Amino acid sequence: MAEETPQLTANAPAAPTSLTPEPASAVPVTPADHALAALTQALELVEIGGPVVVILGLMSVFALSVILAKLVQFAAAATGNRRAARRAVDLYRQGRTGEAFETARTSRNPAAQVLALAMEDQARGIPEAKIREECYAEAQIRVEALRGWMRPLEVIGTLAPLLGLFGTVLGMIAAFSALEQAGSQVDPAILSGGIWEALLTTAVGLAVAVPTITAANWFERRIERVEHEIDTGLARLFAAEWSAAEAELPPAFAADRAPADRGSLDDAAPRLRPAAIGE
């Protein structure tokens, strides 16, 4: 019995070993920990930057709120959909006025809505001059609604770098004042620490201004496209109406209009005159 004991021990399987033992107490890092660390770092930056960084932080929150609201507004107005207005005009020029009106009316795009108003007024027999006035008034209302809250974005984009520079100047003044008070016992850490703390406000100001100006220019470009679509759509619509009216004239009349004035939006209706005898 004593001789079998070593044999059984030798045949026993060896305990598994790990090349990289895990720590005894490994605590996983959660997203809440990352958020808390970011908040702590932000509070430290605010404490270092002073009131200027606080003002820039409030401006950034306001600018972000306006940008999100404008994105929702532009999405609701379908400013990126330029096909509806163009298709409505194409259908109208083909004589499919019913389909053209439905295409323009069911679209949320401002240009298409203005075209639907023009088609509806034409179907009612309203004079063209009145239609133009009403359409351009409606276009101004819709474009002005899209321009709402654009000025605050422009102001924030302009003032943020200036406030950052102002904070930098104040920080440099404080750093050199501390350096002067140190006298002959000058510590380079005093100057270097004061300089980076002062430059912090400039960095924050630029971080607020760059995305704000970018968003404001993007919104402005979208508004310009809407204005262009309205002008182009109304011009094509009235040109098609004028061409149809000209085609129905009796042979004894001729249009007294120069070719260069054919697409002008300043004239309410073509000026007609009887053809002279012998023409």
mmCIF file of C-alpha atoms in Angstrom, residues 28-40:
data_model
loop_
_atom_site.group_PDB
_atom_site.id
_atom_site.type_symbol
_atom_site.label_atom_id
_atom_site.label_comp_id
_atom_site.label_asym_id
_atom_site.label_seq_id
_atom_site.Cartn_x
_atom_site.Cartn_y
_atom_site.Cartn_z
ATOM 1 C CA PRO A 28 -14.284 47.656 -14.592
ATOM 2 C CA VAL A 29 -14.463 51.251 -15.820
ATOM 3 C CA THR A 30 -18.021 52.268 -16.662
ATOM 4 C CA PRO A 31 -19.232 55.115 -18.917
ATOM 5 C CA ALA A 32 -20.346 56.903 -15.764
ATOM 6 C CA ASP A 33 -16.727 56.975 -14.606
ATOM 7 C CA HIS A 34 -15.638 58.514 -17.908
ATOM 8 C CA ALA A 35 -18.389 61.132 -17.660
ATOM 9 C CA LEU A 36 -17.379 61.950 -14.085
ATOM 10 C CA ALA A 37 -13.731 62.296 -15.102
ATOM 11 C CA ALA A 38 -14.659 64.600 -17.997
ATOM 12 C CA LEU A 39 -16.843 66.715 -15.713
ATOM 13 C CA THR A 40 -14.050 66.987 -13.153
#
